[in-house]
Amino acid sequence: MGDARPPKGTGYRLGVDVGGTFTDVCVFTPEGKTVRTKVPSTSHDQSIGVKNGIKKAREELKNFYDWDGQFESIHHGTTVGTNAVLEGKGAKTALVVTSGHKDVLAVRRSQIPGGLGAWINFIPPAPIVPLESTVQCHGIMSAEGEIVTPIDELTLRKDLVHLKKQKPEAVTISLLNSYQNAAHEKTIAKILREELGEDVEIVCSADVLPEVGEYERTVTASANAIVKPVVKKYLANLQKLLAEDSETIRILKSDGGLTTLDLAGELPVNILMSGPAGGVRGVADVVAKKTKYRNLITLDMGGTSTDCALISNGSPALRRETAVDSLTVRAPSIDVQTVGAGGGSIAQYVDLTSTLRVGPESSGATPGPACYGKGGMDATVTDANVVLGYLPDKLLGGAFPLDTAAAVTAVESIAGQMGLTTDQTAQGVYNLVNERMYNALRNVSVEQGYNPEDFSLVAFGGAGPLHANAVGKLLGAWPVIIPPAPGVLCAQGDATTKLSHEQSASYIKQLADATQDELWSSLEKLRDSCNEVLIKALGDGPSTILSTAYEADLRYKGQALTLSIPLPVEDFKLEPAEFVQVVRTRFDAAHEQSFSFCLPSFALEIMRLGVIVTDGSPDMEITSIDASSDSGCVPPDDAIITKKMISTEGQRLEAIFWDRAKITKCGYKVEGPCVISEMDSNTLILPGFYGEIDSYGNILIHPNEDTNLTNGIAHHSWESAQELVAKSPLIPTLISSSLQSIRNEMDTLMLRCSMSPAIRDQQDEFNVITNKEGKMLVGQFGSFIGQFLDSWKGTIEEGDVFVTNDVYEISGAVTHLNDVIVLLPIHFKGEVVGWAANFGHMTDVGGKVPGSMSINATSIFEDGLQIPTVKLYSRGVFNSSMVDVFCRNSRQPDWFRSDLTALVAACRTAATRVCELNERFGPNVYTASCNELLARNRSGISKLIDTQIGDEPSTFTDFVDDDGQGIGPYAITCKMQKKDGRLVFDFSGTSPQSRTSINFYLSTTMFKMFVGYYLLAVFDPFCVVNDGFHDLLDIITPEGSILRPVRPAALSCRTHFLGRTMDIIQALMGQRSPQYRAAAGFSDSPHFFYSGFKPNGEWYQLYQIGFGGVPARPIGDGPDCHCLFPAIKSVPTEAIELNFPLRIEANESLADSGGPGFYRGGNAQRTLYRFLSAGEFSIHDDRWFTKPWGINGGSPGARSFKKLYRYSENVENPLIEHLPSKCDHILVEPNDLLEWVTWGGGGLGDPTTRPAQVVALEVARKLVTVEGAKKNYGVVVSPTDYSVNEEETKACRAKIVAARDAKTYSEKVYDRGGTLAELTASCLEETGLPPPKPQWEKDPYGPHVGLPYVKEWYKVMREKKDWDLQ
């Protein structure tokens, strides 16, 4: 398809880009002239719009050049694949996976994005291949690519019977470790072809992405399968439709290169982002190659979002990911970052927190902004631009009139709420969206280690040029460049780019162990494959020139991040030692460039080899424009369209509207304020700036020499700053936006630079930025600074960096010794203006067990290394000896050192950015704005307390089942009472501290933040939460209780009570407001440690967090195999198997483990660990005795359990050990198997009212069993076709309802699965373990025994012998 060589000499090359509204065409003539056209897109069939655009271009070419021949080539950027994903209109696709891993797409690394409390509103995206179309195949491939067990063909063919009835159009095969050996995938492909016939597309994951990472490979291959039939059909139709126009049609890839029709059809996952890539490619060809500006940041602003990218030394930055909405696939792409801010972004005033917000909601094409006159009522960014006067009365060359009155009305509605004028509000919307784009652009550059002030800003897209001058001013990137016809730049980029092909393969080996011959041999194979593709497309004649680039992805051994490093051919001629040193130097320099540090003593690991072969023919020539008679002269008067008043920063000024078509001579200069208008875009030049036309028609915007580039408010005194902020409420909003961006930068740096799986994969790190008093402005777990300031008695000087993990010294700011925190005072001009802090979970800090979390620890001294608050840096001088001590006490010293380095780098990044804010706004305005942000949060929380929390007290008791020594359950009891507009949380009645390490030193600051996040999550989920409301909450935690233990009580396994506090909050809130009424679920982060020495003597140590069932919530079902804690991710199975002597034979949701209800609780996770080496493990979880309670008629979730199968002793009939909930030092031998099942989430509402068809679908998805559907929901489902027997279901449900005590059922709020006495009586039979013994049966022991609270608790409980439960 499309591979024939076109006739020589035609010289006309056409690019065509399809957008949501318009299809753009750009033609280059043999002389380098351009013809551009724009026609409406045809969403039902994009090829029709393409043909219409080409037809219109032909008319222009005939008119201007008297030409109507065949085009030398047509280059097409298409959104057909993207739209198939976004609209769910791809091929009906099935999936074959390794048995035990069916949920790989549904669980998506188990992450719930957002902050604390985000789980309340989180609805997981539906997997791109539904679970009911997923088939599990028995057969195991090792991480080394060796067949462990062959494919069970007979069972597979049986399982395909039901799939055949679904009539899939495509099937993806994605098996564990297929990146190492694809033999099993090829075997299954053959079986599928035999069973399903020739018409079904079959995609093997190893053919699409032969790289480690089962989720990433599966989702990429599945996306390819889904869009493949759609794209192939479209391309075949396109080729027929354009047969007369050209014999050569190329498709733009996401990486900015071209591919053939055949390859685009086979690997459509590589063209998903061809639209944004075309624009960046156009900038590279039109600006970077033709002007002196080689370093560029691009801004492509459309209707719903803005795309930002970076071009360094003329080449766009690339990444190995492509994101389409919530779907991220691993495919080469220009590194485009998208922010939800476009012309259609809706502006709204949030009364709860007195905040103006722009986006992420958008008006879309229909109804669109109010000014479009299509019925839109919400104010948008475009409406703000209309109100400010920045747009002409009509768009699209006069074809689209704007309704100015409607825009004014929409903006006025917000202005009235804010108490501002319409112009002030419109300016606020304009400034806020500019701030968001500025932060995104800055992140694009800073993430790659560049200063944006060393770059020029290029703006394009329909809306980009209107905001470019203002964003450039914030960024300090000059000149701001507006290319000709910025609205059709993507099409121009399509026309100028060249054919390329990339091949890559996993190659996992330490650099020092890899020989040059091995590497070159692998690269040669990849190169030959690429050459074959390009020669087939270009021909094998003397005019075919190919350019080849070799690269490798490397990382410091154990690090998550990989960097692509070029491997020039010359490197392979070096001596082996010199080769290693050259590659290492290149990698270290790239790491230093990106992250401001490198680790030259760390071993380097190769992860991937790649080859990119490109058409090496000469670049497309672009001709320059005519020059004006005098440099810097003003365009002629006939170029003026009109003059009208505009509003900018509170001033009303007259602006000239210029016709860009008439100012196309090099040297023309226009002064701001003015607007340069063209058919598809408008460029605003602000007062104090000028635009000059260069020799290629670009508008270059510069500041005048006397222009003040600051905002003019940095000079304010403290008194005038407070007055300014009171009168200008948008200033704090701008600062808040920047602070949130800074926090995101900290997270990004941590996740890219850390080395331990705990941080790099599981994302167990949290940061905070505070004001100078230590009050959190942005963060998650509250401020750590206040407790530090209370305890620190030494000096605080510029250049100091503090480090600690001393829980007792800093009053629970961190909660166990693994959490090491770095604190950095932010100095601006000699004064402290704030703090940055970041803690990360260190994999090992010494102590009794590998991982430093021993359930048997009886004091903090057995938990591990205690670091009192000390200066890591004193006035900028690094205390390396102290770090050596830290690392000497860790079983993973390299991980400790690198993670500590990353923590410091993250805090320094924040400090730099906060100083920039102080420079920009002035320290007094910055401080006054921070105070205002704190006050807004306080006001919002106060309103919620007044309106959502009644005066009646709420009380709830929940439990951690045991302490690892058979004692329990331990209670956490809390009473919530509103008093005088404040909430009081009293934990009196909570169990005294334990002799083991389950104690949790509850930081009052942290608990207040939990409450704040929870309150705001429902009513303002986009709110940036801070510490401002803390005086509205009082927390009473009795000394000597398990929430305020007395030193030296052990704390390392505090995760269970940390999680249980979250259960307590939702229970208390739910009693007062139905919006918060959720069941109990997987609030802990239980952990599994496996460690020992491999047969070669190498130490290994795995730390893994478990996941389970999120509770049912008012918004719907609880997700399966997730966690209430924000942002935490699972470690990929293939990464574990690659690095540890372990095989994970199952990692799946367990059917029926989620509590039944109208909304079902999330299912628990079942994991099977096959041990491949002698070693030991520790495992700690909970909810094995008590059950995660259901609510309002919902049933509780299932308990957790653990079984160890001693296959090393008897393969046929292994001894089965029921392991206790929390245990250390469990010795294992090769072939032993651990089964770990976590707990499910409780259900909400009557399960007999859950729609029967939903239950049946979950049976098909293996989330509910046939038996569970009948027993728990009263739904009778056929086990063969999963249909519902309506009559039997009706009768079954009636029987369940009749068996209830109606009054008791309706009045019972919580279903705990029985009383504690009942659970105790049935414990041994149901769990295989004896019940825990009450804490009060043994006398207390420890430093707390003489405290009045402890004495009274034991006295009361020995009399009562039970708990008062709700």
mmCIF file with all atom_site columns, C-alpha atoms in Angstrom, residues 572-683:
data_model
loop_
_atom_site.group_PDB
_atom_site.id
_atom_site.type_symbol
_atom_site.label_atom_id
_atom_site.label_alt_id
_atom_site.label_comp_id
_atom_site.label_asym_id
_atom_site.label_entity_id
_atom_site.label_seq_id
_atom_site.pdbx_PDB_ins_code
_atom_site.Cartn_x
_atom_site.Cartn_y
_atom_site.Cartn_z
_atom_site.occupancy
_atom_site.B_iso_or_equiv
_atom_site.pdbx_formal_charge
_atom_site.auth_seq_id
_atom_site.auth_comp_id
_atom_site.auth_asym_id
_atom_site.auth_atom_id
_atom_site.pdbx_PDB_model_num
ATOM 1   C CA . PHE A 1 572 ? 32.570  0.612  18.747 1.00 0.00 ? 572 PHE A CA 1
ATOM 2   C CA . LYS A 1 573 ? 36.133  1.126  17.499 1.00 0.00 ? 573 LYS A CA 1
ATOM 3   C CA . LEU A 1 574 ? 37.356  1.980  20.999 1.00 0.00 ? 574 LEU A CA 1
ATOM 4   C CA . GLU A 1 575 ? 39.092  -0.340 23.415 1.00 0.00 ? 575 GLU A CA 1
ATOM 5   C CA . PRO A 1 576 ? 36.597  -2.051 25.782 1.00 0.00 ? 576 PRO A CA 1
ATOM 6   C CA . ALA A 1 577 ? 37.553  -0.052 28.878 1.00 0.00 ? 577 ALA A CA 1
ATOM 7   C CA . GLU A 1 578 ? 37.515  3.192  26.906 1.00 0.00 ? 578 GLU A CA 1
ATOM 8   C CA . PHE A 1 579 ? 34.120  2.302  25.394 1.00 0.00 ? 579 PHE A CA 1
ATOM 9   C CA . VAL A 1 580 ? 32.629  1.783  28.857 1.00 0.00 ? 580 VAL A CA 1
ATOM 10  C CA . GLN A 1 581 ? 34.126  5.040  30.092 1.00 0.00 ? 581 GLN A CA 1
ATOM 11  C CA . VAL A 1 582 ? 32.882  7.053  27.093 1.00 0.00 ? 582 VAL A CA 1
ATOM 12  C CA . VAL A 1 583 ? 29.339  5.734  27.452 1.00 0.00 ? 583 VAL A CA 1
ATOM 13  C CA . ARG A 1 584 ? 29.409  6.307  31.217 1.00 0.00 ? 584 ARG A CA 1
ATOM 14  C CA . THR A 1 585 ? 30.645  9.882  30.782 1.00 0.00 ? 585 THR A CA 1
ATOM 15  C CA . ARG A 1 586 ? 27.891  10.554 28.270 1.00 0.00 ? 586 ARG A CA 1
ATOM 16  C CA . PHE A 1 587 ? 25.232  9.097  30.573 1.00 0.00 ? 587 PHE A CA 1
ATOM 17  C CA . ASP A 1 588 ? 26.506  10.913 33.661 1.00 0.00 ? 588 ASP A CA 1
ATOM 18  C CA . ALA A 1 589 ? 26.462  14.195 31.721 1.00 0.00 ? 589 ALA A CA 1
ATOM 19  C CA . ALA A 1 590 ? 22.886  13.574 30.542 1.00 0.00 ? 590 ALA A CA 1
ATOM 20  C CA . HIS A 1 591 ? 21.811  12.723 34.094 1.00 0.00 ? 591 HIS A CA 1
ATOM 21  C CA . GLU A 1 592 ? 23.517  15.847 35.419 1.00 0.00 ? 592 GLU A CA 1
ATOM 22  C CA . GLN A 1 593 ? 21.807  17.917 32.725 1.00 0.00 ? 593 GLN A CA 1
ATOM 23  C CA . SER A 1 594 ? 18.373  16.534 33.539 1.00 0.00 ? 594 SER A CA 1
ATOM 24  C CA . PHE A 1 595 ? 18.539  16.237 37.324 1.00 0.00 ? 595 PHE A CA 1
ATOM 25  C CA . SER A 1 596 ? 21.443  18.404 38.481 1.00 0.00 ? 596 SER A CA 1
ATOM 26  C CA . PHE A 1 597 ? 23.369  15.432 39.887 1.00 0.00 ? 597 PHE A CA 1
ATOM 27  C CA . CYS A 1 598 ? 24.955  12.173 38.797 1.00 0.00 ? 598 CYS A CA 1
ATOM 28  C CA . LEU A 1 599 ? 26.194  9.045  40.576 1.00 0.00 ? 599 LEU A CA 1
ATOM 29  C CA . PRO A 1 600 ? 29.522  8.170  38.919 1.00 0.00 ? 600 PRO A CA 1
ATOM 30  C CA . SER A 1 601 ? 30.288  5.349  41.357 1.00 0.00 ? 601 SER A CA 1
ATOM 31  C CA . PHE A 1 602 ? 27.072  3.455  40.539 1.00 0.00 ? 602 PHE A CA 1
ATOM 32  C CA . ALA A 1 603 ? 27.021  0.617  38.025 1.00 0.00 ? 603 ALA A CA 1
ATOM 33  C CA . LEU A 1 604 ? 25.252  1.307  34.738 1.00 0.00 ? 604 LEU A CA 1
ATOM 34  C CA . GLU A 1 605 ? 22.632  -1.057 33.372 1.00 0.00 ? 605 GLU A CA 1
ATOM 35  C CA . ILE A 1 606 ? 21.520  -1.283 29.744 1.00 0.00 ? 606 ILE A CA 1
ATOM 36  C CA . MET A 1 607 ? 17.761  -1.836 29.375 1.00 0.00 ? 607 MET A CA 1
ATOM 37  C CA . ARG A 1 608 ? 17.056  -1.333 25.660 1.00 0.00 ? 608 ARG A CA 1
ATOM 38  C CA . LEU A 1 609 ? 18.810  -0.946 22.339 1.00 0.00 ? 609 LEU A CA 1
ATOM 39  C CA . GLY A 1 610 ? 17.315  1.075  19.527 1.00 0.00 ? 610 GLY A CA 1
ATOM 40  C CA . VAL A 1 611 ? 17.982  2.080  15.942 1.00 0.00 ? 611 VAL A CA 1
ATOM 41  C CA . ILE A 1 612 ? 16.337  4.886  13.995 1.00 0.00 ? 612 ILE A CA 1
ATOM 42  C CA . VAL A 1 613 ? 16.825  5.005  10.229 1.00 0.00 ? 613 VAL A CA 1
ATOM 43  C CA . THR A 1 614 ? 15.669  8.151  8.417  1.00 0.00 ? 614 THR A CA 1
ATOM 44  C CA . ASP A 1 615 ? 15.381  9.260  4.825  1.00 0.00 ? 615 ASP A CA 1
ATOM 45  C CA . GLY A 1 616 ? 18.610  11.224 4.407  1.00 0.00 ? 616 GLY A CA 1
ATOM 46  C CA . SER A 1 617 ? 17.575  13.195 1.328  1.00 0.00 ? 617 SER A CA 1
ATOM 47  C CA . PRO A 1 618 ? 17.923  17.022 1.420  1.00 0.00 ? 618 PRO A CA 1
ATOM 48  C CA . ASP A 1 619 ? 15.415  18.996 3.476  1.00 0.00 ? 619 ASP A CA 1
ATOM 49  C CA . MET A 1 620 ? 12.462  20.736 1.861  1.00 0.00 ? 620 MET A CA 1
ATOM 50  C CA . GLU A 1 621 ? 13.456  24.236 0.827  1.00 0.00 ? 621 GLU A CA 1
ATOM 51  C CA . ILE A 1 622 ? 11.369  27.089 2.225  1.00 0.00 ? 622 ILE A CA 1
ATOM 52  C CA . THR A 1 623 ? 11.777  30.381 0.395  1.00 0.00 ? 623 THR A CA 1
ATOM 53  C CA . SER A 1 624 ? 12.218  33.677 2.138  1.00 0.00 ? 624 SER A CA 1
ATOM 54  C CA . ILE A 1 625 ? 9.846   36.607 1.680  1.00 0.00 ? 625 ILE A CA 1
ATOM 55  C CA . ASP A 1 626 ? 10.534  39.994 0.142  1.00 0.00 ? 626 ASP A CA 1
ATOM 56  C CA . ALA A 1 627 ? 12.133  42.650 2.290  1.00 0.00 ? 627 ALA A CA 1
ATOM 57  C CA . SER A 1 628 ? 10.631  46.060 3.043  1.00 0.00 ? 628 SER A CA 1
ATOM 58  C CA . SER A 1 629 ? 12.414  49.143 1.825  1.00 0.00 ? 629 SER A CA 1
ATOM 59  C CA . ASP A 1 630 ? 13.512  50.130 5.325  1.00 0.00 ? 630 ASP A CA 1
ATOM 60  C CA . SER A 1 631 ? 14.210  47.874 8.267  1.00 0.00 ? 631 SER A CA 1
ATOM 61  C CA . GLY A 1 632 ? 11.811  48.590 11.088 1.00 0.00 ? 632 GLY A CA 1
ATOM 62  C CA . CYS A 1 633 ? 9.326   50.505 8.940  1.00 0.00 ? 633 CYS A CA 1
ATOM 63  C CA . VAL A 1 634 ? 5.591   50.521 9.686  1.00 0.00 ? 634 VAL A CA 1
ATOM 64  C CA . PRO A 1 635 ? 3.305   48.581 7.311  1.00 0.00 ? 635 PRO A CA 1
ATOM 65  C CA . PRO A 1 636 ? 1.124   50.613 4.937  1.00 0.00 ? 636 PRO A CA 1
ATOM 66  C CA . ASP A 1 637 ? -2.192  52.028 6.131  1.00 0.00 ? 637 ASP A CA 1
ATOM 67  C CA . ASP A 1 638 ? -4.194  49.655 3.955  1.00 0.00 ? 638 ASP A CA 1
ATOM 68  C CA . ALA A 1 639 ? -2.953  46.833 6.229  1.00 0.00 ? 639 ALA A CA 1
ATOM 69  C CA . ILE A 1 640 ? -5.042  48.300 9.058  1.00 0.00 ? 640 ILE A CA 1
ATOM 70  C CA . ILE A 1 641 ? -8.358  46.496 9.473  1.00 0.00 ? 641 ILE A CA 1
ATOM 71  C CA . THR A 1 642 ? -9.705  48.650 12.286 1.00 0.00 ? 642 THR A CA 1
ATOM 72  C CA . LYS A 1 643 ? -8.851  50.346 15.548 1.00 0.00 ? 643 LYS A CA 1
ATOM 73  C CA . LYS A 1 644 ? -10.686 49.652 18.779 1.00 0.00 ? 644 LYS A CA 1
ATOM 74  C CA . MET A 1 645 ? -10.312 49.885 22.535 1.00 0.00 ? 645 MET A CA 1
ATOM 75  C CA . ILE A 1 646 ? -8.911  46.926 24.420 1.00 0.00 ? 646 ILE A CA 1
ATOM 76  C CA . SER A 1 647 ? -8.394  46.318 28.125 1.00 0.00 ? 647 SER A CA 1
ATOM 77  C CA . THR A 1 648 ? -5.104  45.148 29.531 1.00 0.00 ? 648 THR A CA 1
ATOM 78  C CA . GLU A 1 649 ? -4.095  45.041 33.208 1.00 0.00 ? 649 GLU A CA 1
ATOM 79  C CA . GLY A 1 650 ? -6.698  47.608 34.176 1.00 0.00 ? 650 GLY A CA 1
ATOM 80  C CA . GLN A 1 651 ? -5.992  50.049 31.335 1.00 0.00 ? 651 GLN A CA 1
ATOM 81  C CA . ARG A 1 652 ? -8.238  50.893 28.379 1.00 0.00 ? 652 ARG A CA 1
ATOM 82  C CA . LEU A 1 653 ? -6.055  51.503 25.327 1.00 0.00 ? 653 LEU A CA 1
ATOM 83  C CA . GLU A 1 654 ? -6.600  51.874 21.593 1.00 0.00 ? 654 GLU A CA 1
ATOM 84  C CA . ALA A 1 655 ? -5.196  48.984 19.583 1.00 0.00 ? 655 ALA A CA 1
ATOM 85  C CA . ILE A 1 656 ? -4.651  48.634 15.856 1.00 0.00 ? 656 ILE A CA 1
ATOM 86  C CA . PHE A 1 657 ? -5.902  45.437 14.207 1.00 0.00 ? 657 PHE A CA 1
ATOM 87  C CA . TRP A 1 658 ? -3.536  44.557 11.357 1.00 0.00 ? 658 TRP A CA 1
ATOM 88  C CA . ASP A 1 659 ? -4.220  42.243 8.411  1.00 0.00 ? 659 ASP A CA 1
ATOM 89  C CA . ARG A 1 660 ? -1.342  39.757 8.485  1.00 0.00 ? 660 ARG A CA 1
ATOM 90  C CA . ALA A 1 661 ? -1.689  39.068 4.779  1.00 0.00 ? 661 ALA A CA 1
ATOM 91  C CA . LYS A 1 662 ? -0.641  42.669 4.145  1.00 0.00 ? 662 LYS A CA 1
ATOM 92  C CA . ILE A 1 663 ? 2.347   42.863 6.489  1.00 0.00 ? 663 ILE A CA 1
ATOM 93  C CA . THR A 1 664 ? 4.337   40.021 4.935  1.00 0.00 ? 664 THR A CA 1
ATOM 94  C CA . LYS A 1 665 ? 7.552   41.876 4.176  1.00 0.00 ? 665 LYS A CA 1
ATOM 95  C CA . CYS A 1 666 ? 10.738  41.298 6.094  1.00 0.00 ? 666 CYS A CA 1
ATOM 96  C CA . GLY A 1 667 ? 11.496  44.231 8.350  1.00 0.00 ? 667 GLY A CA 1
ATOM 97  C CA . TYR A 1 668 ? 7.953   45.454 8.947  1.00 0.00 ? 668 TYR A CA 1
ATOM 98  C CA . LYS A 1 669 ? 7.530   46.476 12.557 1.00 0.00 ? 669 LYS A CA 1
ATOM 99  C CA . VAL A 1 670 ? 4.335   46.996 14.567 1.00 0.00 ? 670 VAL A CA 1
ATOM 100 C CA . GLU A 1 671 ? 4.059   48.429 18.073 1.00 0.00 ? 671 GLU A CA 1
ATOM 101 C CA . GLY A 1 672 ? 1.790   47.145 20.800 1.00 0.00 ? 672 GLY A CA 1
ATOM 102 C CA . PRO A 1 673 ? -0.943  47.273 21.753 1.00 0.00 ? 673 PRO A CA 1
ATOM 103 C CA . CYS A 1 674 ? -2.101  45.720 18.516 1.00 0.00 ? 674 CYS A CA 1
ATOM 104 C CA . VAL A 1 675 ? -3.643  42.554 17.143 1.00 0.00 ? 675 VAL A CA 1
ATOM 105 C CA . ILE A 1 676 ? -2.417  40.881 13.960 1.00 0.00 ? 676 ILE A CA 1
ATOM 106 C CA . SER A 1 677 ? -5.359  39.056 12.454 1.00 0.00 ? 677 SER A CA 1
ATOM 107 C CA . GLU A 1 678 ? -5.464  36.275 9.921  1.00 0.00 ? 678 GLU A CA 1
ATOM 108 C CA . MET A 1 679 ? -7.963  33.716 8.811  1.00 0.00 ? 679 MET A CA 1
ATOM 109 C CA . ASP A 1 680 ? -7.382  31.125 11.527 1.00 0.00 ? 680 ASP A CA 1
ATOM 110 C CA . SER A 1 681 ? -5.591  32.975 14.323 1.00 0.00 ? 681 SER A CA 1
ATOM 111 C CA . ASN A 1 682 ? -4.996  36.319 16.022 1.00 0.00 ? 682 ASN A CA 1
ATOM 112 C CA . THR A 1 683 ? -1.746  37.530 17.567 1.00 0.00 ? 683 THR A CA 1
#
